[in-house]
CSV table of C-alpha atoms and ligand atoms in Angstrom, one decimal:
chain,number,residue,atom,x,y,z
A,245,UNK,CA,-129.9,20.8,-53.5
A,246,UNK,CA,-129.2,21.2,-49.8
A,247,UNK,CA,-128.9,17.5,-49.1
A,248,UNK,CA,-126.9,16.5,-52.2
A,249,UNK,CA,-123.4,15.4,-51.6
A,250,UNK,CA,-120.9,18.2,-52.5
A,251,UNK,CA,-118.2,17.6,-55.1
A,252,UNK,CA,-115.3,20.1,-55.2
A,253,UNK,CA,-114.0,19.8,-58.7
A,254,UNK,CA,-111.8,21.5,-61.3
A,255,UNK,CA,-112.8,21.0,-64.9
A,256,UNK,CA,-109.4,20.0,-66.4
A,257,UNK,CA,-108.0,18.1,-63.5
A,258,UNK,CA,-107.7,14.5,-64.6
A,259,UNK,CA,-108.4,13.2,-61.1
A,260,UNK,CA,-111.5,15.3,-60.9
A,261,UNK,CA,-112.4,14.1,-64.4
A,262,UNK,CA,-112.2,10.5,-63.5
A,263,UNK,CA,-114.4,11.2,-60.4
A,264,UNK,CA,-117.0,12.9,-62.6
A,265,UNK,CA,-116.9,10.1,-65.1
A,266,UNK,CA,-117.8,7.6,-62.3
A,267,UNK,CA,-120.4,9.9,-60.9
A,268,UNK,CA,-122.0,10.4,-64.3
A,269,UNK,CA,-121.9,6.6,-65.0
A,270,UNK,CA,-123.5,5.9,-61.6
A,271,UNK,CA,-126.1,8.7,-62.2
A,272,UNK,CA,-125.2,9.8,-58.6
A,273,UNK,CA,-126.4,13.4,-58.3
A,274,UNK,CA,-124.1,15.8,-56.5
A,275,UNK,CA,-123.8,19.6,-56.1
A,276,UNK,CA,-120.7,20.4,-58.1
A,277,UNK,CA,-118.6,23.3,-56.9
A,278,UNK,CA,-116.1,24.4,-59.6
A,279,UNK,CA,-113.0,25.8,-57.9
A,280,UNK,CA,-109.8,27.5,-58.9
A,281,UNK,CA,-106.7,25.7,-57.7
A,282,UNK,CA,-104.8,28.9,-57.2
A,283,UNK,CA,-107.6,30.4,-55.0
A,284,UNK,CA,-109.3,27.5,-53.2
A,285,UNK,CA,-112.4,28.3,-51.2
A,286,UNK,CA,-112.2,28.0,-47.4
A,287,UNK,CA,-115.1,25.5,-47.5
A,288,UNK,CA,-112.9,23.1,-49.5
A,289,UNK,CA,-109.9,23.5,-47.2
A,290,UNK,CA,-112.1,23.1,-44.1
A,291,UNK,CA,-113.5,19.8,-45.5
A,292,UNK,CA,-110.1,18.6,-46.7
A,293,UNK,CA,-107.0,20.5,-45.5
A,294,UNK,CA,-104.7,18.8,-48.0
A,295,UNK,CA,-106.3,21.0,-50.6
A,296,UNK,CA,-106.5,18.7,-53.7
A,297,UNK,CA,-109.5,18.1,-55.9
A,298,UNK,CA,-111.7,16.1,-56.3
A,299,UNK,CA,-113.3,16.1,-52.8
A,300,UNK,CA,-116.7,14.6,-52.1
A,301,UNK,CA,-118.5,15.7,-48.9
A,302,UNK,CA,-121.4,13.3,-48.1
A,303,UNK,CA,-124.6,14.3,-46.4
A,304,UNK,CA,-123.4,12.8,-43.1
A,305,UNK,CA,-120.3,15.1,-43.2
A,306,UNK,CA,-117.9,12.3,-44.1
A,307,UNK,CA,-115.2,13.3,-46.7
A,308,UNK,CA,-113.7,11.4,-49.5
A,309,UNK,CA,-110.6,13.1,-50.7
A,310,UNK,CA,-109.0,10.6,-53.1
A,311,UNK,CA,-110.4,10.3,-56.7
A,312,UNK,CA,-110.3,6.5,-56.6
A,313,UNK,CA,-112.2,6.4,-53.3
A,314,UNK,CA,-114.9,8.7,-54.8
A,315,UNK,CA,-115.1,6.4,-57.9
A,316,UNK,CA,-115.5,3.3,-55.7
A,317,UNK,CA,-118.0,4.9,-53.4
A,318,UNK,CA,-120.4,6.1,-56.1
A,319,UNK,CA,-120.1,2.8,-58.1
A,320,UNK,CA,-120.8,0.8,-54.9
A,321,UNK,CA,-124.1,2.8,-54.8
A,322,UNK,CA,-124.9,2.1,-58.4
A,323,UNK,CA,-122.7,0.5,-61.0
A,324,UNK,CA,-125.1,0.7,-64.0
A,325,UNK,CA,-122.5,-0.2,-66.6
A,326,UNK,CA,-120.9,-3.0,-64.6
A,327,UNK,CA,-117.6,-1.2,-64.5
A,328,UNK,CA,-116.5,-3.3,-61.5
A,329,UNK,CA,-118.3,-6.4,-62.6
A,330,UNK,CA,-115.2,-8.3,-63.5
A,331,UNK,CA,-113.4,-11.4,-62.1
A,332,UNK,CA,-111.3,-11.1,-59.0
A,333,UNK,CA,-108.2,-11.5,-61.1
A,334,UNK,CA,-109.2,-8.7,-63.5
A,335,UNK,CA,-110.0,-6.4,-60.5
A,336,UNK,CA,-106.6,-7.1,-59.0
A,337,UNK,CA,-105.0,-6.4,-62.4
A,338,UNK,CA,-107.0,-3.2,-62.7
A,339,UNK,CA,-105.8,-2.0,-59.3
A,340,UNK,CA,-102.2,-2.7,-60.4
A,341,UNK,CA,-102.6,-0.9,-63.7
A,342,UNK,CA,-104.1,2.2,-62.0
A,343,UNK,CA,-101.3,2.1,-59.4
A,344,UNK,CA,-98.8,2.3,-62.2
A,345,UNK,CA,-100.7,5.1,-63.9
A,346,UNK,CA,-101.0,7.1,-60.7
A,347,UNK,CA,-97.4,6.4,-59.7
A,348,UNK,CA,-94.6,6.2,-62.3
A,349,UNK,CA,-96.7,7.3,-65.3
A,350,UNK,CA,-98.1,10.4,-63.6
A,351,UNK,CA,-94.6,11.4,-62.3
A,352,UNK,CA,-93.3,11.1,-65.9
A,353,UNK,CA,-96.2,13.0,-67.3
A,354,UNK,CA,-95.7,15.9,-65.0
A,355,UNK,CA,-92.0,16.0,-65.9
A,356,UNK,CA,-92.8,15.8,-69.6
A,357,UNK,CA,-95.4,18.6,-69.3
A,358,UNK,CA,-93.6,20.9,-66.9
A,359,UNK,CA,-89.9,20.0,-67.0
A,360,UNK,CA,-88.9,23.4,-65.5
A,361,UNK,CA,-90.8,22.6,-62.3
A,362,UNK,CA,-88.6,19.6,-61.5
A,363,UNK,CA,-84.9,19.9,-60.9
A,364,UNK,CA,-83.0,17.7,-63.2
A,365,UNK,CA,-86.0,16.7,-65.3
A,366,UNK,CA,-85.5,16.1,-69.0
A,367,UNK,CA,-88.6,16.4,-71.1
A,368,UNK,CA,-87.7,13.6,-73.6
A,369,UNK,CA,-86.5,11.2,-70.9
A,370,UNK,CA,-89.8,11.8,-69.1
A,371,UNK,CA,-91.8,11.2,-72.3
A,372,UNK,CA,-89.9,7.9,-72.9
A,373,UNK,CA,-90.6,6.8,-69.3
A,374,UNK,CA,-94.3,7.6,-69.7
A,375,UNK,CA,-94.3,5.8,-73.0
A,376,UNK,CA,-93.5,2.5,-71.3
A,377,UNK,CA,-97.0,2.7,-69.7
A,378,UNK,CA,-98.8,3.8,-72.9
A,379,UNK,CA,-97.0,0.9,-74.8
A,380,UNK,CA,-98.3,-1.5,-72.1
A,381,UNK,CA,-101.8,-0.1,-72.7
A,382,UNK,CA,-101.5,-0.4,-76.4
A,383,UNK,CA,-100.4,-4.1,-76.1
A,384,UNK,CA,-103.3,-4.8,-73.7
A,385,UNK,CA,-105.7,-3.2,-76.1
A,386,UNK,CA,-104.5,-5.5,-78.9
A,387,UNK,CA,-106.7,-8.2,-77.2
A,388,UNK,CA,-109.9,-6.3,-77.3
A,389,UNK,CA,-111.4,-2.8,-77.7
A,390,UNK,CA,-111.2,-2.1,-73.9
A,391,UNK,CA,-108.5,-2.6,-71.3
A,392,UNK,CA,-110.3,-5.6,-69.9
A,393,UNK,CA,-111.9,-7.1,-72.9
A,394,UNK,CA,-115.0,-6.2,-74.9
A,395,UNK,CA,-116.6,-3.7,-72.5
A,396,UNK,CA,-115.8,-0.6,-70.6
A,397,UNK,CA,-114.3,-1.0,-67.1
A,398,UNK,CA,-113.3,1.0,-64.1
A,399,UNK,CA,-109.8,1.1,-65.5
A,400,UNK,CA,-111.0,3.1,-68.6
A,401,UNK,CA,-112.6,5.8,-66.4
A,402,UNK,CA,-109.5,5.9,-64.3
A,403,UNK,CA,-107.0,6.1,-67.2
A,404,UNK,CA,-108.6,8.0,-70.0
A,405,UNK,CA,-108.2,11.6,-68.6
A,406,UNK,CA,-104.5,11.0,-68.0
A,407,UNK,CA,-103.8,9.5,-71.4
A,408,UNK,CA,-105.7,12.3,-73.0
A,409,UNK,CA,-103.6,14.8,-71.1
A,410,UNK,CA,-100.4,13.0,-72.2
A,411,UNK,CA,-101.5,13.0,-75.8
A,412,UNK,CA,-102.3,16.8,-75.7
A,413,UNK,CA,-98.8,17.8,-74.6
A,414,UNK,CA,-97.6,17.3,-78.2
A,415,UNK,CA,-100.5,16.1,-80.3
A,416,UNK,CA,-98.4,15.7,-83.5
A,417,UNK,CA,-96.0,13.4,-81.8
A,418,UNK,CA,-98.6,11.3,-80.0
A,419,UNK,CA,-100.8,10.8,-83.0
A,420,UNK,CA,-97.8,9.7,-85.1
A,421,UNK,CA,-96.8,6.9,-82.7
A,422,UNK,CA,-97.2,3.3,-83.6
A,423,UNK,CA,-100.0,2.8,-81.0
A,424,UNK,CA,-102.9,2.0,-83.2
A,425,UNK,CA,-104.9,0.3,-80.5
A,426,UNK,CA,-104.3,3.0,-77.9
A,427,UNK,CA,-105.0,5.8,-80.4
A,428,UNK,CA,-108.3,4.2,-81.4
A,429,UNK,CA,-109.3,3.8,-77.8
A,430,UNK,CA,-108.4,7.4,-76.9
A,431,UNK,CA,-110.0,8.8,-80.1
A,432,UNK,CA,-113.3,7.0,-79.1
A,433,UNK,CA,-113.1,8.6,-75.7
A,434,UNK,CA,-112.4,12.0,-77.0
A,435,UNK,CA,-115.4,11.8,-79.4
A,436,UNK,CA,-117.7,10.3,-76.8
A,437,UNK,CA,-120.8,11.8,-75.2
A,438,UNK,CA,-119.3,10.4,-72.0
A,439,UNK,CA,-116.6,13.0,-72.2
A,440,UNK,CA,-118.9,15.7,-73.4
A,441,UNK,CA,-121.2,15.1,-70.4
A,442,UNK,CA,-118.4,15.6,-67.8
A,443,UNK,CA,-116.5,18.4,-69.6
A,444,UNK,CA,-119.0,21.3,-69.7
A,445,UNK,CA,-117.7,24.6,-68.6
A,446,UNK,CA,-119.1,25.4,-65.2
A,447,UNK,CA,-119.0,28.8,-63.6
A,448,UNK,CA,-116.6,29.2,-60.8
A,449,UNK,CA,-118.2,28.6,-57.4
A,450,UNK,CA,-117.5,31.6,-55.1
A,451,UNK,CA,-119.2,30.4,-51.9
A,452,UNK,CA,-122.5,31.5,-50.6
A,453,UNK,CA,-124.5,30.3,-53.6
A,454,UNK,CA,-125.6,26.9,-54.7
A,455,UNK,CA,-123.3,24.9,-57.1
A,456,UNK,CA,-124.5,23.1,-60.2
A,457,UNK,CA,-126.4,19.8,-60.1
A,458,UNK,CA,-124.2,17.2,-61.7
A,459,UNK,CA,-124.5,15.0,-63.8
A,460,UNK,CA,-126.5,17.5,-65.9
A,461,UNK,CA,-129.5,15.4,-66.6
A,462,UNK,CA,-129.5,13.2,-63.5
B,1692,GSH,N1,-104.3,11.6,-55.1
B,1692,GSH,C1,-105.3,12.7,-55.4
B,1692,GSH,C2,-104.6,13.7,-56.3
B,1692,GSH,C3,-105.5,14.8,-56.7
B,1692,GSH,C4,-104.7,16.0,-57.2
B,1692,GSH,O1,-103.4,16.1,-57.1
B,1692,GSH,N2,-105.4,17.0,-57.8
B,1692,GSH,C5,-104.7,18.2,-58.3
B,1692,GSH,C6,-105.3,18.8,-59.4
B,1692,GSH,S1,-105.2,17.9,-60.9
B,1692,GSH,C7,-104.7,19.2,-57.2
B,1692,GSH,O2,-105.8,19.4,-56.6
B,1692,GSH,N3,-103.6,19.8,-56.8
B,1692,GSH,C8,-103.6,20.8,-55.8
B,1692,GSH,C9,-103.1,22.2,-56.3
B,1692,GSH,O3,-102.8,22.3,-57.5
B,1692,GSH,O4,-103.1,23.1,-55.5
B,1692,GSH,C10,-106.5,12.0,-56.0
B,1692,GSH,O5,-106.5,11.0,-56.6
B,1692,GSH,O6,-107.6,12.6,-55.8
């Protein structure tokens, strides 16, 4: 356990979820430390003063503090599913798609979910703005079961947790939209062993003890 890389994580955080999805896909064992965002351990803040999760601390002490960097790092070690095994054009398109997810879509999702936290935010305007992105995904999924054709890609792992979060703000509304492709794609993720494997409830890490080895059966 001592020499495993350390992942600071929070179960429901979509950024931490996408990192765990990539770690699980790569079968890259880490010591998972489940933290509370309102009471972050000093060890996390010492490793990464910006105080977001996920954070991966490698055995040589280097720190990855962006979810996409963590995904890319572990998949560079072992990309068993070929998540990045796509043409250069597709990889560029994936980057662009995830930039739009992390940028305008996430900003709209936050305003839809927590309108009171943002001055001037209107819940329904925010939902309409976020829907531009989900409509784009639905159109893209018209061409095949996955975002980049007939097999799962890096883009799936990056996007699924956020679309799931968007859907769960108002389930009745989301599941009554005319997004048949997107809904089938999300339903498959929600029912998957892939999600189950990264979504177990871990005890909070308090410091001073070992975290949990993740992925569970690595
Ligand atoms: N750009 C970062 C964003 C990570 C992020 O914002 N995570 C949230 C939780 S979902 C967080 O840690 N927020 C800090 C806090 O709530 O104190 C990444 O991709 O890893």
